[in-house]
Amino acid sequence: MTRPFNFSAGPAVLPDTVLAQAASEMLDWHGSGMSVMEMSHRGKHFTQICDEAEADLRELMKVPADYAVLFMQGGGLAENAIVPMNLIATKPSQEADFLITGSWSSKSFKEAQRYGDIKVAATSADAARIGDRDQAAFTYVPDASTWKVRPDASYLHLCSNETIDGVEFLDWPDLAALGAPDVPLVVDASSHILSRPIDINRVGVLFGGAQKNIGPAGLTIVIARRDLLGKALPVCPSAFDYSIVDKNDSRYNTPPTYSIYIAGLVFKWLKAQGGVEGIEAANRAKADLLYGYLDASAFYRNAVHPAVRSRMNVPFYLNNDALNADFLKGADEAGLLQLKGHKSVGGMRASIYNAMPLAGVQALVDYLKHFEQRHG
Ligand SMILES: *Cc1c(COP(=O)(O)O)cnc(C)c1O
């Protein structure tokens, strides 16, 4: 069976082989006589599944032993509250600074206000308007020399891949150069986790919902430097206290067991693709192909600064908005699904996560060309 190409921003495409394996193990996992969904989260079968998933994730991301890897629930939005509840009191100032580079970091900033003294370190909300939408577009990352990071802040938050705006950090900022060497980075990596190698040693806490680049919704990955744990605010629910989740090997309460199982299969698939180094090469080729076509065309446009364009989420606009509905209808008929842009920014968006093959991006470029020839 061949399936259409699925460009959803999330929940998003998964590798065919992973879904086929899950289907074949649905009724009886490895001779246990049980579906993974039917197993105790403390039994030996699920313990094996969970431990293997954690070990594979640690290997893929080269996570050092002094970092906890936590499998939690609540998604990226819940982390917007869970992070400050866990980290804001790691320093007496109870301050945190935020880089605002798109819709998701804006949301994180807003939510964090309930928990401490929260300020904007820098923002790109003033970017030029695009499309016919009556709102600012985030199209760049402010130059690091302009960031205001308080040296006593408990952390600096950034969203390393803005899923809606298509802005990606390709490197971590040098906080020592900003006079804030002791401020840990908090990174929302929901939509590009495992898409390329990153240096986790320079991060305090990294989190991501699984449903973009890892597996089914319901699972949230948190990677946290252990010396930052144990200072959660008294209002923090125990099930969301990182140190409690860590001490209980992510099984303080019932974790999203089936999502962890699928994530584990995806980790094995990723290792077979050459790990994050191998998938990065594939992701780069896909992104180059798509941006290359958009840039050469006078019919479509992407307004993000080339140095910070996301390799995972490619928002683009037709110069003639009146053709949007025709474009999407034709795309569906051509087997190119879920290309509609986020409702807050309009236009189109092609999410080309790890599981999207180059052939899918090539099919999209062929369609873009075809549509342009008919309507240009
Ligand atoms: C999707 C997304 C979220 C929100 O995730 P939920 O699981 O819906 O809470 C947060 N941050 C980023 C960068 C995302 O892409």
Short mmCIF file of C-alpha atoms and ligand atoms in Angstrom, two decimals:
data_model
loop_
_atom_site.label_atom_id
_atom_site.label_comp_id
_atom_site.label_asym_id
_atom_site.label_seq_id
_atom_site.Cartn_x
_atom_site.Cartn_y
_atom_site.Cartn_z
CA MET A 1 0.00 0.00 0.00
CA THR A 2 1.37 3.45 -0.86
CA ARG A 3 0.11 6.41 1.08
CA PRO A 4 -0.18 10.07 0.08
CA PHE A 5 2.50 12.48 1.35
CA ASN A 6 1.42 14.09 4.62
CA PHE A 7 2.73 17.59 5.36
CA SER A 8 0.87 18.07 8.67
CA ALA A 9 2.55 20.27 11.29
CA GLY A 10 1.39 17.88 14.00
CA PRO A 11 0.29 15.32 14.85
CA ALA A 12 2.43 14.44 11.89
CA VAL A 13 3.65 11.74 9.55
CA LEU A 14 5.37 8.63 10.99
CA PRO A 15 7.57 6.15 9.12
CA ASP A 16 5.53 3.46 7.31
CA THR A 17 7.76 0.74 8.72
CA VAL A 18 7.09 1.87 12.30
CA LEU A 19 3.33 1.86 11.78
CA ALA A 20 3.50 -1.55 10.10
CA GLN A 21 5.52 -3.00 12.98
CA ALA A 22 3.12 -1.54 15.54
CA ALA A 23 0.23 -3.07 13.60
CA SER A 24 1.89 -6.48 13.55
CA GLU A 25 2.49 -6.32 17.32
CA MET A 26 -0.91 -4.86 18.16
CA LEU A 27 -2.53 -7.98 19.61
CA ASP A 28 0.54 -9.71 21.01
CA TRP A 29 3.75 -7.90 21.88
CA HIS A 30 6.73 -10.27 21.59
CA GLY A 31 4.81 -13.36 22.72
CA SER A 32 3.50 -11.68 25.88
CA GLY A 33 -0.10 -12.33 24.85
CA MET A 34 -0.85 -8.63 25.42
CA SER A 35 -1.05 -5.44 23.45
CA VAL A 36 1.37 -2.80 24.78
CA MET A 37 -1.78 -0.84 25.66
CA GLU A 38 -2.85 -3.59 28.05
CA MET A 39 0.36 -3.89 30.07
CA SER A 40 1.10 -2.64 33.56
CA HIS A 41 3.43 0.33 33.39
CA ARG A 42 5.44 -1.31 36.19
CA GLY A 43 5.59 -4.83 34.71
CA LYS A 44 8.70 -6.36 33.17
CA HIS A 45 7.54 -6.01 29.55
CA PHE A 46 6.81 -2.31 29.70
CA THR A 47 9.90 -1.69 31.85
CA GLN A 48 11.94 -3.16 29.01
CA ILE A 49 10.16 -1.00 26.41
CA CYS A 50 10.60 2.18 28.46
CA ASP A 51 14.24 1.55 29.44
CA GLU A 52 15.17 0.78 25.83
CA ALA A 53 13.44 3.92 24.56
CA GLU A 54 15.32 6.05 27.09
CA ALA A 55 18.66 4.39 26.28
CA ASP A 56 18.15 4.89 22.53
CA LEU A 57 17.15 8.52 23.00
CA ARG A 58 20.21 9.15 25.19
CA GLU A 59 22.42 7.55 22.54
CA LEU A 60 20.86 9.49 19.66
CA MET A 61 21.12 12.86 21.44
CA LYS A 62 24.36 12.08 23.31
CA VAL A 63 22.72 12.98 26.62
CA PRO A 64 25.28 12.99 29.47
CA ALA A 65 24.63 11.00 32.66
CA ASP A 66 24.07 14.13 34.77
CA TYR A 67 20.93 14.91 32.75
CA ALA A 68 17.54 13.36 33.47
CA VAL A 69 15.48 12.09 30.53
CA LEU A 70 11.80 12.25 31.48
CA PHE A 71 8.73 10.90 29.71
CA MET A 72 5.85 13.12 30.77
CA GLN A 73 2.39 14.28 29.70
CA GLY A 74 0.83 17.67 29.05
CA GLY A 75 2.56 18.64 25.80
CA GLY A 76 4.48 21.79 25.00
CA LEU A 77 1.80 24.08 26.38
CA ALA A 78 1.80 22.44 29.80
CA GLU A 79 5.61 22.80 29.86
CA ASN A 80 5.10 26.56 29.57
CA ALA A 81 3.88 26.37 33.19
CA ILE A 82 5.82 23.29 34.33
CA VAL A 83 9.20 24.82 33.46
CA PRO A 84 8.78 28.00 35.53
CA MET A 85 7.23 26.01 38.41
CA ASN A 86 10.35 23.83 38.45
CA LEU A 87 13.06 26.38 37.65
CA ILE A 88 12.03 29.88 38.66
CA ALA A 89 13.11 29.33 42.29
CA THR A 90 16.54 27.94 41.41
CA LYS A 91 17.80 31.48 42.06
CA PRO A 92 16.57 33.97 44.70
CA SER A 93 15.71 36.56 42.01
CA GLN A 94 12.90 34.36 40.63
CA GLU A 95 13.47 36.03 37.26
CA ALA A 96 13.37 34.55 33.77
CA ASP A 97 14.05 36.17 30.40
CA PHE A 98 12.45 35.23 27.08
CA LEU A 99 13.43 35.49 23.45
CA ILE A 100 10.29 36.14 21.43
CA THR A 101 10.80 34.88 17.91
CA GLY A 102 7.34 33.58 17.00
CA SER A 103 3.96 32.35 18.12
CA TRP A 104 5.19 29.60 20.43
CA SER A 105 7.74 31.64 22.38
CA SER A 106 5.08 34.36 22.70
CA LYS A 107 2.75 31.84 24.33
CA SER A 108 5.47 30.55 26.64
CA PHE A 109 6.27 34.11 27.72
CA LYS A 110 2.65 34.84 28.54
CA GLU A 111 2.12 31.71 30.59
CA ALA A 112 5.33 32.15 32.60
CA GLN A 113 4.19 35.56 33.91
CA ARG A 114 2.12 33.79 36.57
CA TYR A 115 5.21 32.38 38.24
CA GLY A 116 7.83 35.08 38.58
CA ASP A 117 9.48 38.23 37.28
CA ILE A 118 9.39 37.58 33.54
CA LYS A 119 10.91 39.90 30.93
CA VAL A 120 11.54 39.99 27.20
CA ALA A 121 15.24 39.66 26.36
CA ALA A 122 14.61 40.47 22.70
CA THR A 123 11.78 40.19 20.20
CA SER A 124 11.31 40.04 16.43
CA ALA A 125 7.59 40.83 16.65
CA ASP A 126 8.21 44.04 14.72
CA ALA A 127 8.99 42.30 11.44
CA ALA A 128 7.32 43.40 8.24
CA ARG A 129 3.80 42.20 7.59
CA ILE A 130 3.32 39.47 5.04
CA GLY A 131 0.30 38.18 3.22
CA ASP A 132 -2.95 40.02 3.80
CA ARG A 133 -2.93 39.31 7.51
CA ASP A 134 -3.30 42.05 10.04
CA GLN A 135 -0.50 40.99 12.32
CA ALA A 136 3.22 41.11 12.71
CA ALA A 137 5.21 38.29 11.23
CA PHE A 138 8.27 36.84 12.88
CA THR A 139 10.85 36.52 10.14
CA TYR A 140 14.25 36.76 11.86
CA VAL A 141 16.16 36.31 15.13
CA PRO A 142 17.29 39.58 16.75
CA ASP A 143 21.06 39.97 16.74
CA ALA A 144 22.48 38.49 19.95
CA SER A 145 24.31 41.73 20.77
CA THR A 146 20.90 43.37 21.39
CA TRP A 147 19.59 40.77 23.85
CA LYS A 148 19.06 41.85 27.45
CA VAL A 149 19.69 38.84 29.66
CA ARG A 150 19.77 39.52 33.40
CA PRO A 151 22.87 37.86 34.87
CA ASP A 152 20.87 36.61 37.89
CA ALA A 153 17.98 35.21 35.88
CA SER A 154 16.96 31.64 36.67
CA TYR A 155 16.91 30.88 32.94
CA LEU A 156 16.63 32.20 29.40
CA HIS A 157 13.79 30.65 27.37
CA LEU A 158 13.86 30.26 23.60
CA CYS A 159 11.89 28.25 21.08
CA SER A 160 14.51 26.65 18.87
CA ASN A 161 12.07 25.99 16.03
CA GLU A 162 9.01 28.19 15.64
CA THR A 163 6.57 25.75 14.06
CA ILE A 164 4.11 28.38 12.85
CA ASP A 165 6.54 31.06 11.69
CA GLY A 166 9.25 28.78 10.26
CA VAL A 167 12.17 30.30 12.20
CA GLU A 168 14.89 27.96 13.49
CA PHE A 169 17.95 28.46 15.71
CA LEU A 170 20.79 26.60 14.05
CA ASP A 171 23.14 27.18 17.00
CA TRP A 172 22.89 28.04 20.70
CA PRO A 173 23.63 31.60 21.76
CA ASP A 174 26.84 32.27 23.70
CA LEU A 175 25.47 33.53 27.03
CA ALA A 176 28.93 34.19 28.45
CA ALA A 177 29.46 36.74 25.67
CA LEU A 178 26.23 38.44 26.84
CA GLY A 179 27.51 38.75 30.41
CA ALA A 180 25.21 35.97 31.63
CA PRO A 181 27.43 32.87 31.84
CA ASP A 182 25.44 31.32 34.69
CA VAL A 183 22.01 31.58 33.10
CA PRO A 184 20.84 28.16 31.87
CA LEU A 185 19.06 27.90 28.54
CA VAL A 186 15.53 26.51 28.42
CA VAL A 187 14.67 25.27 24.93
CA ASP A 188 11.30 24.40 23.44
CA ALA A 189 12.45 21.98 20.72
CA SER A 190 9.03 20.43 20.09
CA SER A 191 9.09 20.64 16.32
CA HIS A 192 12.70 19.84 15.45
CA ILE A 193 13.93 17.54 18.20
CA LEU A 194 16.10 14.77 16.69
CA SER A 195 16.26 16.48 13.28
CA ARG A 196 19.97 17.29 13.61
CA PRO A 197 22.77 17.04 16.18
CA ILE A 198 22.63 19.54 19.05
CA ASP A 199 24.98 20.16 21.98
CA ILE A 200 22.84 19.30 25.01
CA ASN A 201 25.69 20.29 27.36
CA ARG A 202 24.86 23.92 26.72
CA VAL A 203 21.20 23.51 27.67
CA GLY A 204 19.61 23.48 31.14
CA VAL A 205 16.23 22.05 30.15
CA LEU A 206 15.01 20.98 26.72
CA PHE A 207 11.43 19.88 26.13
CA GLY A 208 9.26 18.79 23.26
CA GLY A 209 5.86 17.27 22.59
CA ALA A 210 6.30 13.99 20.71
CA GLN A 211 3.65 14.56 18.06
CA LYS A 212 5.78 16.55 15.62
CA ASN A 213 8.94 14.56 15.07
CA ILE A 214 8.80 11.54 17.39
CA GLY A 215 5.49 9.72 17.72
CA PRO A 216 1.88 9.97 18.81
CA ALA A 217 0.51 12.86 20.86
CA GLY A 218 0.39 12.39 24.62
CA LEU A 219 4.11 12.05 25.28
CA THR A 220 6.31 14.98 26.24
CA ILE A 221 10.08 14.55 26.34
CA VAL A 222 11.99 16.56 28.95
CA ILE A 223 15.79 16.53 29.21
CA ALA A 224 16.98 18.36 32.32
CA ARG A 225 20.33 18.99 34.00
CA ARG A 226 19.97 17.31 37.37
CA ASP A 227 21.59 20.09 39.43
CA LEU A 228 18.64 22.32 38.46
CA LEU A 229 16.08 19.91 39.95
CA GLY A 230 14.56 19.80 43.43
CA LYS A 231 13.55 23.46 43.76
CA ALA A 232 9.99 23.28 42.42
CA LEU A 233 7.52 25.84 43.74
CA PRO A 234 5.10 24.50 46.38
CA VAL A 235 2.21 24.94 43.92
CA CYS A 236 3.83 22.55 41.42
CA PRO A 237 1.77 19.34 41.12
CA SER A 238 3.88 16.34 42.22
CA ALA A 239 3.27 14.62 38.87
CA PHE A 240 4.93 17.63 37.18
CA ASP A 241 7.85 17.99 39.60
CA TYR A 242 10.88 17.00 37.51
CA SER A 243 12.82 15.66 40.51
CA ILE A 244 9.92 13.38 41.53
CA VAL A 245 9.42 12.14 37.96
CA ASP A 246 13.18 11.55 37.69
CA LYS A 247 13.39 9.60 40.97
CA ASN A 248 10.56 7.39 39.77
CA ASP A 249 12.04 6.67 36.31
CA SER A 250 9.15 8.48 34.61
CA ARG A 251 6.68 6.14 36.31
CA TYR A 252 5.53 8.18 39.31
CA ASN A 253 2.10 8.12 37.73
CA THR A 254 1.03 6.17 34.65
CA PRO A 255 2.97 7.55 31.68
CA PRO A 256 1.55 7.50 28.12
CA THR A 257 2.69 3.92 27.62
CA TYR A 258 1.62 3.37 24.01
CA SER A 259 3.14 6.67 22.89
CA ILE A 260 6.42 5.73 24.59
CA TYR A 261 6.37 2.38 22.77
CA ILE A 262 5.88 4.04 19.35
CA ALA A 263 8.55 6.64 20.19
CA GLY A 264 10.90 3.75 20.96
CA LEU A 265 10.23 2.24 17.52
CA VAL A 266 10.90 5.63 15.92
CA PHE A 267 14.22 5.88 17.82
CA LYS A 268 15.25 2.49 16.37
CA TRP A 269 14.18 3.64 12.89
CA LEU A 270 16.25 6.80 13.33
CA LYS A 271 19.31 4.81 14.34
CA ALA A 272 18.92 2.81 11.13
CA GLN A 273 18.91 6.12 9.16
CA GLY A 274 22.36 6.95 10.54
CA GLY A 275 21.11 8.70 13.68
CA VAL A 276 20.66 12.44 13.87
CA GLU A 277 23.74 12.97 11.70
CA GLY A 278 22.25 10.84 8.93
CA ILE A 279 18.81 12.39 9.15
CA GLU A 280 20.29 15.90 9.18
CA ALA A 281 21.80 15.31 5.74
CA ALA A 282 18.43 14.14 4.45
CA ASN A 283 16.62 17.07 6.10
CA ARG A 284 19.06 19.55 4.60
CA ALA A 285 18.53 18.13 1.10
CA LYS A 286 14.74 18.33 1.48
CA ALA A 287 14.80 21.91 2.77
CA ASP A 288 17.26 23.05 0.08
CA LEU A 289 15.05 21.58 -2.63
CA LEU A 290 11.90 23.32 -1.40
CA TYR A 291 13.39 26.73 -0.52
CA GLY A 292 15.37 26.67 -3.75
CA TYR A 293 12.17 26.37 -5.75
CA LEU A 294 10.27 28.99 -3.71
CA ASP A 295 13.11 31.51 -4.00
CA ALA A 296 13.43 31.07 -7.76
CA SER A 297 9.68 31.56 -8.27
CA ALA A 298 7.89 34.89 -8.62
CA PHE A 299 4.60 33.14 -7.86
CA TYR A 300 5.32 31.98 -4.29
CA ARG A 301 7.26 33.52 -1.42
CA ASN A 302 8.75 32.73 1.98
CA ALA A 303 9.61 35.83 4.01
CA VAL A 304 11.93 34.32 6.64
CA HIS A 305 15.56 35.45 6.69
CA PRO A 306 17.55 32.71 4.89
CA ALA A 307 19.99 32.28 7.81
CA VAL A 308 17.22 31.18 10.20
CA ARG A 309 14.81 29.36 7.94
CA SER A 310 13.40 26.21 9.50
CA ARG A 311 14.36 22.90 7.92
CA MET A 312 11.21 21.36 9.40
CA ASN A 313 8.37 23.83 8.84
CA VAL A 314 8.26 25.82 5.62
CA PRO A 315 5.52 28.46 5.57
CA PHE A 316 4.91 29.98 2.16
CA TYR A 317 2.42 32.22 0.42
CA LEU A 318 0.94 32.43 -3.04
CA ASN A 319 1.31 36.00 -4.27
CA ASN A 320 -2.33 35.80 -5.29
CA ASP A 321 -4.29 34.82 -2.15
CA ALA A 322 -7.44 34.31 -4.23
CA LEU A 323 -5.92 31.05 -5.52
CA ASN A 324 -5.44 29.49 -2.06
CA ALA A 325 -8.54 27.29 -2.12
CA ASP A 326 -7.75 25.98 -5.63
CA PHE A 327 -4.18 25.30 -4.60
CA LEU A 328 -5.22 23.21 -1.60
CA LYS A 329 -7.89 21.30 -3.50
CA GLY A 330 -5.43 20.41 -6.25
CA ALA A 331 -2.80 19.40 -3.71
CA ASP A 332 -5.22 17.03 -2.01
CA GLU A 333 -6.09 15.47 -5.37
CA ALA A 334 -2.37 15.06 -6.10
CA GLY A 335 -1.89 13.17 -2.83
CA LEU A 336 -0.25 16.05 -0.94
CA LEU A 337 -2.11 16.38 2.36
CA GLN A 338 -2.49 19.07 5.07
CA LEU A 339 -0.63 21.94 3.41
CA LYS A 340 -2.88 24.67 4.80
CA GLY A 341 -0.98 27.25 6.87
CA HIS A 342 -1.74 27.90 10.54
CA LYS A 343 -4.92 29.95 10.91
CA SER A 344 -3.04 32.78 12.67
CA VAL A 345 -0.79 33.48 9.67
CA GLY A 346 -2.69 32.07 6.69
CA GLY A 347 -1.05 30.89 3.49
CA MET A 348 0.52 27.45 3.25
CA ARG A 349 2.91 25.44 5.35
CA ALA A 350 4.83 22.31 4.40
CA SER A 351 6.09 20.45 7.44
CA ILE A 352 8.89 18.18 6.28
CA TYR A 353 9.79 16.28 9.44
CA ASN A 354 12.21 13.34 9.69
CA ALA A 355 9.65 10.85 8.38
CA MET A 356 8.94 12.83 5.18
CA PRO A 357 10.98 11.28 2.36
CA LEU A 358 12.78 13.36 -0.28
CA ALA A 359 10.30 11.91 -2.80
CA GLY A 360 7.51 13.71 -0.92
CA VAL A 361 9.25 17.06 -1.19
CA GLN A 362 10.01 16.38 -4.86
CA ALA A 363 6.31 15.63 -5.44
CA LEU A 364 5.42 18.90 -3.72
CA VAL A 365 7.88 20.88 -5.87
CA ASP A 366 6.48 19.22 -8.99
CA TYR A 367 2.99 20.28 -7.92
CA LEU A 368 4.11 23.84 -7.13
CA LYS A 369 5.62 24.08 -10.62
CA HIS A 370 2.54 22.63 -12.25
CA PHE A 371 0.18 24.97 -10.41
CA GLU A 372 2.36 27.98 -11.22
CA GLN A 373 2.40 27.04 -14.93
CA ARG A 374 -1.39 26.84 -14.98
CA HIS A 375 -2.06 30.05 -13.04
CA GLY A 376 1.10 32.17 -13.30
C1 LIG B 1 3.14 22.09 18.86
C2 LIG B 1 4.02 22.94 19.70
C3 LIG B 1 3.73 23.24 21.04
C4 LIG B 1 2.43 22.82 21.70
O1 LIG B 1 2.35 21.52 21.91
P1 LIG B 1 1.05 20.87 22.58
O2 LIG B 1 1.45 19.45 22.69
O3 LIG B 1 -0.11 21.11 21.68
O4 LIG B 1 0.86 21.50 23.91
C5 LIG B 1 4.62 24.00 21.75
N1 LIG B 1 5.75 24.46 21.19
C6 LIG B 1 6.06 24.20 19.90
C7 LIG B 1 7.33 24.76 19.33
C8 LIG B 1 5.21 23.44 19.12
O5 LIG B 1 5.52 23.20 17.84
#
